[in-house]
PDB file of C-alpha atoms in Angstrom:
ATOM      1  CA  MET A  21      37.907 -65.495  22.531  1.00 59.00           C
ATOM      2  CA  THR A  22      34.341 -64.150  22.725  1.00 64.00           C
ATOM      3  CA  HIS A  23      32.832 -62.539  19.632  1.00 71.00           C
ATOM      4  CA  ARG A  24      31.217 -59.150  20.130  1.00 68.00           C
ATOM      5  CA  SER A  25      27.789 -58.265  18.830  1.00 62.00           C
ATOM      6  CA  ASN A  26      27.706 -56.410  15.504  1.00 61.00           C
ATOM      7  CA  ILE A  27      24.149 -55.130  16.043  1.00 67.00           C
ATOM      8  CA  THR A  28      25.347 -51.847  17.558  1.00 85.00           C
ATOM      9  CA  PRO A  29      28.572 -50.557  16.009  1.00 90.00           C
ATOM     10  CA  PRO A  30      31.143 -49.361  18.557  1.00 92.00           C
ATOM     11  CA  SER A  31      32.131 -45.731  18.918  1.00 94.00           C
ATOM     12  CA  MET A  32      35.739 -45.181  17.885  1.00 95.00           C
ATOM     13  CA  ASP A  33      38.324 -42.470  18.519  1.00 96.00           C
ATOM     14  CA  ILE A  34      41.528 -42.101  16.517  1.00 96.00           C
ATOM     15  CA  VAL A  35      44.202 -40.462  18.668  1.00 96.00           C
ATOM     16  CA  VAL A  36      46.938 -38.641  16.762  1.00 95.00           C
ATOM     17  CA  PRO A  37      49.872 -37.042  18.642  1.00 94.00           C
ATOM     18  CA  CYS A  38      51.298 -34.089  16.686  1.00 94.00           C
ATOM     19  CA  TYR A  39      54.574 -32.223  17.053  1.00 92.00           C
ATOM     20  CA  ASN A  40      55.545 -29.681  14.390  1.00 91.00           C
ATOM     21  CA  GLU A  41      53.393 -31.387  11.758  1.00 91.00           C
ATOM     22  CA  LYS A  42      52.308 -28.352   9.729  1.00 89.00           C
ATOM     23  CA  GLU A  43      53.354 -30.013   6.447  1.00 90.00           C
ATOM     24  CA  ALA A  44      51.827 -33.423   7.193  1.00 89.00           C
ATOM     25  CA  PHE A  45      48.639 -32.316   8.976  1.00 93.00           C
ATOM     26  CA  PRO A  46      46.436 -31.474   5.920  1.00 93.00           C
ATOM     27  CA  HIS A  47      47.137 -34.889   4.373  1.00 93.00           C
ATOM     28  CA  CYS A  48      46.637 -36.615   7.733  1.00 93.00           C
ATOM     29  CA  LEU A  49      43.257 -34.913   8.266  1.00 94.00           C
ATOM     30  CA  GLU A  50      42.069 -35.709   4.750  1.00 93.00           C
ATOM     31  CA  VAL A  51      43.038 -39.393   4.856  1.00 94.00           C
ATOM     32  CA  LEU A  52      41.849 -40.152   8.399  1.00 94.00           C
ATOM     33  CA  GLY A  53      38.652 -38.174   7.837  1.00 93.00           C
ATOM     34  CA  SER A  54      37.919 -40.220   4.744  1.00 93.00           C
ATOM     35  CA  VAL A  55      38.603 -43.496   6.559  1.00 94.00           C
ATOM     36  CA  LEU A  56      36.391 -42.503   9.483  1.00 94.00           C
ATOM     37  CA  CYS A  57      33.505 -41.353   7.290  1.00 93.00           C
ATOM     38  CA  ASN A  58      33.659 -44.544   5.225  1.00 93.00           C
ATOM     39  CA  LEU A  59      33.527 -46.671   8.357  1.00 94.00           C
ATOM     40  CA  MET A  60      30.548 -44.707   9.631  1.00 93.00           C
ATOM     41  CA  SER A  61      28.778 -44.989   6.283  1.00 92.00           C
ATOM     42  CA  ALA A  62      29.309 -48.751   6.384  1.00 92.00           C
ATOM     43  CA  LYS A  63      27.927 -48.750   9.966  1.00 91.00           C
ATOM     44  CA  LYS A  64      31.102 -50.322  11.292  1.00 93.00           C
ATOM     45  CA  VAL A  65      31.532 -47.524  13.840  1.00 93.00           C
ATOM     46  CA  SER A  66      28.951 -45.204  15.373  1.00 93.00           C
ATOM     47  CA  PRO A  67      28.343 -41.567  14.327  1.00 92.00           C
ATOM     48  CA  GLN A  68      29.832 -40.437  17.666  1.00 92.00           C
ATOM     49  CA  SER A  69      33.281 -41.530  16.469  1.00 94.00           C
ATOM     50  CA  LYS A  70      35.946 -38.854  16.047  1.00 95.00           C
ATOM     51  CA  ILE A  71      39.589 -37.981  15.531  1.00 95.00           C
ATOM     52  CA  ILE A  72      41.488 -36.494  18.486  1.00 96.00           C
ATOM     53  CA  PHE A  73      44.575 -34.500  17.537  1.00 96.00           C
ATOM     54  CA  VAL A  74      46.974 -33.798  20.417  1.00 96.00           C
ATOM     55  CA  ASP A  75      49.351 -30.880  19.899  1.00 95.00           C
ATOM     56  CA  ASP A  76      52.481 -31.685  21.911  1.00 93.00           C
ATOM     57  CA  GLY A  77      53.728 -28.108  22.276  1.00 91.00           C
ATOM     58  CA  SER A  78      54.434 -27.574  18.573  1.00 92.00           C
ATOM     59  CA  LYS A  79      56.539 -24.556  17.606  1.00 92.00           C
ATOM     60  CA  ASP A  80      54.878 -24.146  14.206  1.00 89.00           C
ATOM     61  CA  ASN A  81      51.209 -23.519  13.341  1.00 91.00           C
ATOM     62  CA  THR A  82      50.058 -27.117  13.902  1.00 93.00           C
ATOM     63  CA  TRP A  83      47.618 -26.051  16.636  1.00 95.00           C
ATOM     64  CA  LEU A  84      46.084 -23.349  14.417  1.00 94.00           C
ATOM     65  CA  GLN A  85      45.433 -25.993  11.766  1.00 94.00           C
ATOM     66  CA  ILE A  86      43.875 -28.277  14.379  1.00 95.00           C
ATOM     67  CA  LYS A  87      41.580 -25.475  15.565  1.00 94.00           C
ATOM     68  CA  GLU A  88      40.518 -24.750  12.015  1.00 93.00           C
ATOM     69  CA  ALA A  89      39.816 -28.442  11.401  1.00 93.00           C
ATOM     70  CA  CYS A  90      37.696 -28.572  14.569  1.00 94.00           C
ATOM     71  CA  SER A  91      35.611 -25.606  13.434  1.00 91.00           C
ATOM     72  CA  LYS A  92      34.932 -27.179  10.039  1.00 91.00           C
ATOM     73  CA  ASN A  93      34.474 -30.830  11.017  1.00 92.00           C
ATOM     74  CA  GLY A  94      32.210 -32.152  13.736  1.00 90.00           C
ATOM     75  CA  PHE A  95      34.221 -35.363  13.967  1.00 93.00           C
ATOM     76  CA  VAL A  96      37.481 -33.591  14.913  1.00 95.00           C
ATOM     77  CA  SER A  97      38.610 -32.657  18.425  1.00 95.00           C
ATOM     78  CA  GLY A  98      41.853 -31.040  19.522  1.00 95.00           C
ATOM     79  CA  VAL A  99      43.894 -31.020  22.717  1.00 95.00           C
ATOM     80  CA  LYS A 100      46.791 -28.604  23.186  1.00 95.00           C
ATOM     81  CA  LEU A 101      49.413 -29.381  25.834  1.00 95.00           C
ATOM     82  CA  SER A 102      51.010 -26.434  27.609  1.00 93.00           C
ATOM     83  CA  ARG A 103      54.473 -27.476  26.406  1.00 91.00           C
ATOM     84  CA  ASN A 104      56.277 -30.321  24.718  1.00 90.00           C
ATOM     85  CA  ARG A 105      56.051 -33.421  26.924  1.00 87.00           C
ATOM     86  CA  GLY A 106      57.123 -36.115  24.488  1.00 86.00           C
ATOM     87  CA  HIS A 107      55.267 -38.520  22.229  1.00 88.00           C
ATOM     88  CA  GLN A 108      54.298 -40.999  24.959  1.00 89.00           C
ATOM     89  CA  ASN A 109      52.772 -38.348  27.233  1.00 90.00           C
ATOM     90  CA  ALA A 110      50.950 -36.774  24.271  1.00 92.00           C
ATOM     91  CA  LEU A 111      49.502 -40.179  23.479  1.00 94.00           C
ATOM     92  CA  ILE A 112      48.391 -40.635  27.090  1.00 94.00           C
ATOM     93  CA  ALA A 113      46.735 -37.200  26.937  1.00 93.00           C
ATOM     94  CA  GLY A 114      44.749 -38.294  23.882  1.00 94.00           C
ATOM     95  CA  LEU A 115      43.764 -41.607  25.468  1.00 95.00           C
ATOM     96  CA  SER A 116      42.634 -39.735  28.584  1.00 93.00           C
ATOM     97  CA  GLU A 117      40.426 -37.513  26.443  1.00 93.00           C
ATOM     98  CA  SER A 118      38.752 -40.439  24.687  1.00 93.00           C
ATOM     99  CA  LYS A 119      35.516 -41.928  26.036  1.00 92.00           C
ATOM    100  CA  SER A 120      34.707 -44.235  23.120  1.00 93.00           C
ATOM    101  CA  ASP A 121      34.391 -48.024  23.015  1.00 94.00           C
ATOM    102  CA  VAL A 122      37.476 -48.384  20.830  1.00 95.00           C
ATOM    103  CA  VAL A 123      40.605 -46.222  20.588  1.00 96.00           C
ATOM    104  CA  ILE A 124      43.150 -46.373  17.787  1.00 96.00           C
ATOM    105  CA  SER A 125      46.478 -44.569  18.084  1.00 95.00           C
ATOM    106  CA  ILE A 126      48.478 -43.600  15.013  1.00 94.00           C
ATOM    107  CA  ASP A 127      51.244 -41.120  14.177  1.00 92.00           C
ATOM    108  CA  ALA A 128      50.490 -37.988  12.166  1.00 90.00           C
ATOM    109  CA  ASP A 129      52.945 -38.863   9.392  1.00 88.00           C
ATOM    110  CA  LEU A 130      50.594 -41.722   8.345  1.00 87.00           C
ATOM    111  CA  GLN A 131      53.471 -44.023   7.445  1.00 86.00           C
ATOM    112  CA  ASP A 132      51.330 -46.702   9.072  1.00 88.00           C
ATOM    113  CA  ASP A 133      48.718 -48.192   6.726  1.00 89.00           C
ATOM    114  CA  VAL A 134      45.358 -46.613   7.625  1.00 91.00           C
ATOM    115  CA  HIS A 135      43.520 -49.386   5.753  1.00 90.00           C
ATOM    116  CA  CYS A 136      44.451 -51.685   8.640  1.00 92.00           C
ATOM    117  CA  ILE A 137      41.970 -49.815  10.847  1.00 94.00           C
ATOM    118  CA  GLU A 138      39.119 -51.818   9.346  1.00 93.00           C
ATOM    119  CA  SER A 139      41.062 -55.049   9.915  1.00 92.00           C
ATOM    120  CA  MET A 140      41.682 -53.999  13.510  1.00 94.00           C
ATOM    121  CA  LEU A 141      37.956 -53.479  14.013  1.00 94.00           C
ATOM    122  CA  GLU A 142      37.301 -56.959  12.654  1.00 92.00           C
ATOM    123  CA  GLU A 143      39.751 -58.417  15.182  1.00 93.00           C
ATOM    124  CA  TYR A 144      38.041 -56.376  17.910  1.00 93.00           C
ATOM    125  CA  ASN A 145      34.655 -57.781  16.910  1.00 91.00           C
ATOM    126  CA  LYS A 146      36.162 -61.265  17.115  1.00 91.00           C
ATOM    127  CA  GLY A 147      37.017 -60.610  20.755  1.00 90.00           C
ATOM    128  CA  SER A 148      40.463 -58.963  20.868  1.00 93.00           C
ATOM    129  CA  ASP A 149      40.864 -56.122  23.367  1.00 95.00           C
ATOM    130  CA  ILE A 150      44.230 -55.131  21.903  1.00 95.00           C
ATOM    131  CA  VAL A 151      45.182 -55.300  18.225  1.00 95.00           C
ATOM    132  CA  TYR A 152      48.780 -54.507  17.294  1.00 94.00           C
ATOM    133  CA  GLY A 153      49.748 -53.033  13.951  1.00 92.00           C
ATOM    134  CA  VAL A 154      52.970 -54.832  13.018  1.00 90.00           C
ATOM    135  CA  ARG A 155      55.292 -54.039  10.130  1.00 86.00           C
ATOM    136  CA  ASN A 156      56.209 -57.003   7.971  1.00 82.00           C
ATOM    137  CA  ASP A 157      58.190 -55.048   5.378  1.00 72.00           C
ATOM    138  CA  ARG A 158      60.888 -52.425   5.993  1.00 63.00           C
ATOM    139  CA  SER A 159      61.912 -52.037   2.340  1.00 64.00           C
ATOM    140  CA  THR A 160      61.114 -48.308   2.406  1.00 62.00           C
ATOM    141  CA  ASP A 161      63.683 -47.758   5.185  1.00 63.00           C
ATOM    142  CA  SER A 162      67.337 -47.051   4.568  1.00 65.00           C
ATOM    143  CA  VAL A 163      69.900 -49.736   5.373  1.00 72.00           C
ATOM    144  CA  PHE A 164      70.947 -47.706   8.410  1.00 68.00           C
ATOM    145  CA  LYS A 165      67.351 -47.414   9.630  1.00 68.00           C
ATOM    146  CA  ARG A 166      66.699 -51.144   9.173  1.00 69.00           C
ATOM    147  CA  THR A 167      69.914 -52.037  10.983  1.00 74.00           C
ATOM    148  CA  THR A 168      69.327 -49.725  13.928  1.00 70.00           C
ATOM    149  CA  ALA A 169      65.687 -50.840  14.215  1.00 69.00           C
ATOM    150  CA  LYS A 170      66.768 -54.479  14.323  1.00 73.00           C
ATOM    151  CA  MET A 171      69.366 -53.629  16.977  1.00 75.00           C
ATOM    152  CA  PHE A 172      66.740 -51.698  18.957  1.00 72.00           C
ATOM    153  CA  TYR A 173      64.242 -54.557  19.152  1.00 71.00           C
ATOM    154  CA  SER A 174      67.003 -57.088  19.808  1.00 75.00           C
ATOM    155  CA  LEU A 175      68.381 -54.979  22.643  1.00 72.00           C
ATOM    156  CA  MET A 176      64.955 -54.502  24.213  1.00 72.00           C
ATOM    157  CA  GLU A 177      64.245 -58.234  24.036  1.00 73.00           C
ATOM    158  CA  ASN A 178      67.612 -59.153  25.532  1.00 74.00           C
ATOM    159  CA  MET A 179      67.079 -56.672  28.344  1.00 71.00           C
ATOM    160  CA  GLY A 180      63.816 -58.378  29.293  1.00 69.00           C
ATOM    161  CA  VAL A 181      61.366 -55.805  27.915  1.00 71.00           C
ATOM    162  CA  ASN A 182      58.212 -57.593  26.756  1.00 76.00           C
ATOM    163  CA  GLN A 183      57.126 -55.834  23.588  1.00 79.00           C
ATOM    164  CA  VAL A 184      55.956 -56.755  20.099  1.00 83.00           C
ATOM    165  CA  SER A 185      58.755 -56.586  17.525  1.00 79.00           C
ATOM    166  CA  ASN A 186      58.270 -54.130  14.648  1.00 80.00           C
ATOM    167  CA  HIS A 187      55.326 -52.560  16.457  1.00 84.00           C
ATOM    168  CA  ALA A 188      55.458 -48.888  17.374  1.00 82.00           C
ATOM    169  CA  ASP A 189      52.327 -47.135  18.653  1.00 88.00           C
ATOM    170  CA  TYR A 190      49.854 -48.113  15.947  1.00 93.00           C
ATOM    171  CA  ARG A 191      47.277 -50.199  17.798  1.00 94.00           C
ATOM    172  CA  LEU A 192      43.627 -50.639  18.715  1.00 96.00           C
ATOM    173  CA  MET A 193      42.571 -50.840  22.354  1.00 96.00           C
ATOM    174  CA  SER A 194      39.163 -51.528  23.832  1.00 95.00           C
ATOM    175  CA  ARG A 195      37.628 -49.233  26.427  1.00 95.00           C
ATOM    176  CA  ASN A 196      38.535 -51.666  29.185  1.00 94.00           C
ATOM    177  CA  ALA A 197      42.160 -51.912  28.037  1.00 95.00           C
ATOM    178  CA  VAL A 198      42.522 -48.115  27.814  1.00 95.00           C
ATOM    179  CA  ASP A 199      41.077 -47.615  31.310  1.00 95.00           C
ATOM    180  CA  CYS A 200      43.533 -50.173  32.699  1.00 94.00           C
ATOM    181  CA  LEU A 201      46.453 -48.535  30.887  1.00 93.00           C
ATOM    182  CA  LEU A 202      45.522 -45.154  32.375  1.00 93.00           C
ATOM    183  CA  ASN A 203      45.814 -46.683  35.852  1.00 92.00           C
ATOM    184  CA  PHE A 204      49.594 -46.711  35.368  1.00 89.00           C
ATOM    185  CA  LYS A 205      50.660 -43.457  36.999  1.00 84.00           C
ATOM    186  CA  GLU A 206      54.442 -43.485  36.560  1.00 82.00           C
ATOM    187  CA  GLN A 207      56.147 -40.528  34.945  1.00 78.00           C
ATOM    188  CA  ASN A 208      58.365 -42.627  32.698  1.00 75.00           C
ATOM    189  CA  MET A 209      55.773 -44.234  30.447  1.00 80.00           C
ATOM    190  CA  TYR A 210      56.962 -46.612  27.752  1.00 82.00           C
ATOM    191  CA  ILE A 211      53.575 -47.597  26.351  1.00 88.00           C
ATOM    192  CA  ARG A 212      54.900 -50.184  23.897  1.00 86.00           C
ATOM    193  CA  GLY A 213      56.220 -52.188  26.819  1.00 84.00           C
ATOM    194  CA  ILE A 214      53.321 -51.572  29.196  1.00 88.00           C
ATOM    195  CA  VAL A 215      50.440 -52.578  26.884  1.00 91.00           C
ATOM    196  CA  PRO A 216      51.541 -56.249  26.690  1.00 89.00           C
ATOM    197  CA  LEU A 217      51.619 -56.294  30.506  1.00 88.00           C
ATOM    198  CA  LEU A 218      47.852 -55.658  30.604  1.00 91.00           C
ATOM    199  CA  GLY A 219      47.288 -59.293  29.699  1.00 88.00           C
ATOM    200  CA  PHE A 220      44.114 -58.864  27.646  1.00 92.00           C
ATOM    201  CA  THR A 221      43.314 -60.943  24.576  1.00 92.00           C
ATOM    202  CA  SER A 222      45.366 -59.582  21.702  1.00 92.00           C
ATOM    203  CA  SER A 223      45.989 -60.140  18.008  1.00 94.00           C
ATOM    204  CA  LYS A 224      48.061 -58.627  15.204  1.00 92.00           C
ATOM    205  CA  VAL A 225      47.485 -57.159  11.782  1.00 93.00           C
ATOM    206  CA  TYR A 226      50.426 -56.861   9.387  1.00 91.00           C
ATOM    207  CA  TYR A 227      51.207 -54.092   6.921  1.00 88.00           C
ATOM    208  CA  SER A 228      53.958 -52.421   4.916  1.00 83.00           C
ATOM    209  CA  ARG A 229      54.936 -48.969   6.043  1.00 74.00           C
ATOM    210  CA  ASP A 230      54.910 -46.088   3.556  1.00 69.00           C
ATOM    211  CA  GLU A 231      57.383 -43.272   3.228  1.00 65.00           C
ATOM    212  CA  ARG A 232      56.700 -40.055   5.102  1.00 57.00           C
ATOM    213  CA  VAL A 233      54.463 -37.724   3.057  1.00 57.00           C
ATOM    214  CA  ALA A 234      55.889 -34.477   4.475  1.00 57.00           C
ATOM    215  CA  GLY A 235      57.954 -33.108   7.330  1.00 51.00           C
ATOM    216  CA  GLU A 236      60.831 -34.758   9.137  1.00 58.00           C
ATOM    217  CA  SER A 237      61.002 -37.906  11.258  1.00 56.00           C
ATOM    218  CA  LYS A 238      60.583 -37.230  14.980  1.00 55.00           C
ATOM    219  CA  TYR A 239      62.662 -40.298  15.830  1.00 57.00           C
ATOM    220  CA  PRO A 240      66.270 -39.804  14.692  1.00 60.00           C
ATOM    221  CA  ILE A 241      68.983 -42.081  16.083  1.00 64.00           C
ATOM    222  CA  LYS A 242      69.431 -39.891  19.186  1.00 67.00           C
ATOM    223  CA  LYS A 243      65.767 -40.231  20.142  1.00 65.00           C
ATOM    224  CA  MET A 244      65.781 -43.943  19.344  1.00 67.00           C
ATOM    225  CA  ILE A 245      68.611 -44.430  21.832  1.00 70.00           C
ATOM    226  CA  SER A 246      66.791 -42.282  24.387  1.00 71.00           C
ATOM    227  CA  LEU A 247      63.608 -44.306  23.837  1.00 69.00           C
ATOM    228  CA  ALA A 248      65.510 -47.550  24.346  1.00 70.00           C
ATOM    229  CA  VAL A 249      67.035 -46.297  27.606  1.00 72.00           C
ATOM    230  CA  GLU A 250      63.612 -45.085  28.738  1.00 72.00           C
ATOM    231  CA  GLY A 251      61.960 -48.404  27.988  1.00 69.00           C
ATOM    232  CA  ILE A 252      64.678 -50.541  29.554  1.00 73.00           C
ATOM    233  CA  THR A 253      65.006 -48.568  32.782  1.00 70.00           C
ATOM    234  CA  SER A 254      61.234 -48.170  33.123  1.00 70.00           C
ATOM    235  CA  LEU A 255      60.313 -51.835  32.717  1.00 68.00           C
ATOM    236  CA  THR A 256      63.208 -54.033  33.792  1.00 73.00           C
ATOM    237  CA  ILE A 257      66.068 -54.242  36.312  1.00 71.00           C
ATOM    238  CA  THR A 258      68.162 -56.445  34.027  1.00 76.00           C
ATOM    239  CA  PRO A 259      70.945 -53.797  33.694  1.00 78.00           C
ATOM    240  CA  LEU A 260      71.333 -53.758  37.491  1.00 76.00           C
ATOM    241  CA  ARG A 261      71.626 -57.533  37.519  1.00 75.00           C
ATOM    242  CA  MET A 262      74.184 -57.323  34.729  1.00 80.00           C
ATOM    243  CA  ILE A 263      76.204 -54.918  36.859  1.00 78.00           C
ATOM    244  CA  SER A 264      76.111 -57.408  39.721  1.00 75.00           C
ATOM    245  CA  ALA A 265      77.267 -60.173  37.376  1.00 79.00           C
ATOM    246  CA  LEU A 266      80.005 -57.921  35.993  1.00 77.00           C
ATOM    247  CA  GLY A 267      81.166 -57.128  39.515  1.00 75.00           C
ATOM    248  CA  PHE A 268      81.286 -60.827  40.410  1.00 76.00           C
ATOM    249  CA  ILE A 269      83.239 -61.721  37.237  1.00 79.00           C
ATOM    250  CA  THR A 270      85.634 -58.825  37.847  1.00 75.00           C
ATOM    251  CA  CYS A 271      86.277 -60.055  41.392  1.00 71.00           C
ATOM    252  CA  ILE A 272      87.051 -63.574  40.125  1.00 77.00           C
ATOM    253  CA  ILE A 273      89.447 -62.173  37.504  1.00 75.00           C
ATOM    254  CA  SER A 274      91.097 -59.983  40.153  1.00 72.00           C
ATOM    255  CA  ILE A 275      91.637 -62.948  42.476  1.00 73.00           C
ATOM    256  CA  ILE A 276      93.140 -65.028  39.671  1.00 76.00           C
ATOM    257  CA  THR A 277      95.359 -62.117  38.652  1.00 71.00           C
ATOM    258  CA  ALA A 278      96.481 -61.576  42.259  1.00 70.00           C
ATOM    259  CA  ILE A 279      97.403 -65.249  42.652  1.00 76.00           C
ATOM    260  CA  TYR A 280      99.332 -65.133  39.379  1.00 72.00           C
ATOM    261  CA  ALA A 281     101.176 -61.966  40.465  1.00 69.00           C
ATOM    262  CA  ILE A 282     102.132 -63.529  43.798  1.00 71.00           C
ATOM    263  CA  ILE A 283     103.458 -66.666  42.080  1.00 75.00           C
ATOM    264  CA  GLU A 284     105.480 -64.571  39.640  1.00 68.00           C
ATOM    265  CA  LYS A 285     106.816 -62.477  42.500  1.00 67.00           C
ATOM    266  CA  ILE A 286     107.968 -65.602  44.356  1.00 73.00           C
ATOM    267  CA  ASN A 287     109.640 -66.920  41.220  1.00 71.00           C
ATOM    268  CA  GLY A 288     111.343 -63.570  40.781  1.00 66.00           C
ATOM    269  CA  SER A 289     110.217 -63.137  37.176  1.00 63.00           C
ATOM    270  CA  THR A 290     108.267 -59.896  37.542  1.00 58.00           C
ATOM    271  CA  VAL A 291     109.190 -56.919  35.376  1.00 61.00           C
ATOM    272  CA  GLU A 292     108.913 -53.398  36.729  1.00 64.00           C
ATOM    273  CA  GLY A 293     106.688 -51.105  34.688  1.00 58.00           C
ATOM    274  CA  TRP A 294     103.714 -48.833  34.806  1.00 52.00           C
ATOM    275  CA  THR A 295     101.886 -49.770  31.549  1.00 56.00           C
ATOM    276  CA  SER A 296      99.962 -52.690  33.025  1.00 66.00           C
ATOM    277  CA  VAL A 297      99.097 -50.645  36.116  1.00 70.00           C
ATOM    278  CA  MET A 298      97.778 -47.724  34.047  1.00 61.00           C
ATOM    279  CA  ILE A 299      95.711 -50.038  31.824  1.00 64.00           C
ATOM    280  CA  SER A 300      94.173 -51.681  34.892  1.00 73.00           C
ATOM    281  CA  ILE A 301      93.342 -48.326  36.480  1.00 72.00           C
ATOM    282  CA  ILE A 302      91.758 -46.952  33.300  1.00 66.00           C
ATOM    283  CA  PHE A 303      89.797 -50.151  32.631  1.00 73.00           C
ATOM    284  CA  PHE A 304      88.357 -50.543  36.105  1.00 76.00           C
ATOM    285  CA  GLY A 305      87.764 -46.782  36.366  1.00 73.00           C
ATOM    286  CA  GLY A 306      85.706 -46.923  33.162  1.00 70.00           C
ATOM    287  CA  VAL A 307      83.738 -49.935  34.402  1.00 76.00           C
ATOM    288  CA  GLN A 308      82.970 -48.161  37.678  1.00 81.00           C
ATOM    289  CA  LEU A 309      81.795 -44.998  35.930  1.00 74.00           C
ATOM    290  CA  LEU A 310      79.601 -47.022  33.565  1.00 78.00           C
ATOM    291  CA  CYS A 311      78.046 -48.884  36.489  1.00 80.00           C
ATOM    292  CA  LEU A 312      77.478 -45.649  38.396  1.00 81.00           C
ATOM    293  CA  GLY A 313      75.814 -44.178  35.298  1.00 77.00           C
ATOM    294  CA  VAL A 314      73.357 -47.073  35.025  1.00 80.00           C
ATOM    295  CA  ILE A 315      72.614 -46.974  38.750  1.00 82.00           C
ATOM    296  CA  GLY A 316      72.242 -43.196  38.528  1.00 79.00           C
ATOM    297  CA  GLU A 317      69.652 -43.599  35.757  1.00 77.00           C
ATOM    298  CA  TYR A 318      67.517 -45.738  38.057  1.00 81.00           C
ATOM    299  CA  VAL A 319      68.042 -43.443  41.045  1.00 81.00           C
ATOM    300  CA  GLY A 320      67.034 -40.468  38.882  1.00 78.00           C
ATOM    301  CA  LYS A 321      63.822 -42.231  37.888  1.00 76.00           C
ATOM    302  CA  ILE A 322      63.061 -42.950  41.553  1.00 80.00           C
ATOM    303  CA  TYR A 323      63.650 -39.250  42.314  1.00 74.00           C
ATOM    304  CA  ILE A 324      61.261 -38.158  39.564  1.00 74.00           C
ATOM    305  CA  GLU A 325      58.580 -40.689  40.523  1.00 76.00           C
ATOM    306  CA  THR A 326      58.590 -39.714  44.213  1.00 79.00           C
ATOM    307  CA  LYS A 327      57.661 -36.134  43.285  1.00 76.00           C
ATOM    308  CA  GLY A 328      54.343 -37.327  41.860  1.00 77.00           C
ATOM    309  CA  ARG A 329      54.131 -34.436  39.400  1.00 78.00           C
ATOM    310  CA  PRO A 330      51.455 -34.429  36.663  1.00 84.00           C
ATOM    311  CA  ARG A 331      52.635 -35.868  33.352  1.00 83.00           C
ATOM    312  CA  PHE A 332      51.202 -32.968  31.350  1.00 84.00           C
ATOM    313  CA  PHE A 333      48.927 -29.924  31.486  1.00 87.00           C
ATOM    314  CA  VAL A 334      46.186 -29.248  28.943  1.00 89.00           C
ATOM    315  CA  GLU A 335      46.226 -25.630  27.839  1.00 90.00           C
ATOM    316  CA  GLU A 336      43.252 -25.686  25.494  1.00 90.00           C
ATOM    317  CA  LYS A 337      40.648 -27.988  23.978  1.00 91.00           C
ATOM    318  CA  GLN A 338      38.716 -27.671  20.745  1.00 88.00           C
ATOM    319  CA  GLY A 339      35.800 -29.567  19.237  1.00 80.00           C
ATOM    320  CA  GLY A 340      32.817 -31.307  20.736  1.00 64.00           C
ATOM    321  CA  ASN A 341      30.979 -34.568  20.497  1.00 51.00           C
ATOM    322  CA  ASP A 342      28.871 -33.721  17.475  1.00 46.00           C
ATOM    323  CA  GLU A 343      27.505 -36.583  15.443  1.00 44.00           C
ATOM    324  CA  VAL A 344      28.396 -36.740  11.786  1.00 42.00           C
ATOM    325  CA  LYS A 345      25.192 -36.534   9.767  1.00 38.00           C
TER     326      LYS A 345
END
């Protein structure tokens, strides 16, 4: 690991995807603005550093608040997407807008510990191109949330998705790492799984997550399941291999069952009835539909990817590259 020079502080952008965050935005702006100004005062980042808020097609007045913040603060920039494209695409839009040496992504609810930003910069200066923010305490979560989160990471690991456990999208990336990430052009981006594939030197900082200050969580159980499906089908073909294994096992069972039925028929001990037949039909019908659903998910992704459509459209931008005096 090569240490970076501390003579010239790096420029840093903090990318914050926002969706219906009118309650949380004022607190988010105040806290991140304070962190950024303190880092600049300590000469740990350059005066060109800024916060980039990405409005992901919010239905409330989030964008109006972003515009107002841009007009009052030279270190704030805003990007408005033409419609809601999802958290991952909003994050990519913010990363695409950034031109700084270092980019940190964080959610607008600020449940992630912002004080880790300084620790991330220290790891960057030590030579890390990627620094993951990892939760080491889930005591603020409900039992249901902790259980489902554990199941989520376990499922992703078992399906062959290479990601950091208890890490969401709170991370630092160097300019080189961001440029390489933006070379991935697929529609179905699961950034948590793609970043480890970049292969750059990485490290971790640990923190305890706080409760949400305002607003509602944008990741209820339905979206968590959707995110898991997205990540699995975007990064691994393990489900298809499981289907093949299931088909092979089913064939073996069928052969054994057929041999048993023939032997019983010869011995004359078979009993007429439809229950076993109906159970077999329903079972194998369900297995076939499940397999077709998984295959269909992959085929659908191929269909979407072949279109080559843009991931998002930027409707409006606010803010410039003013230095903070």
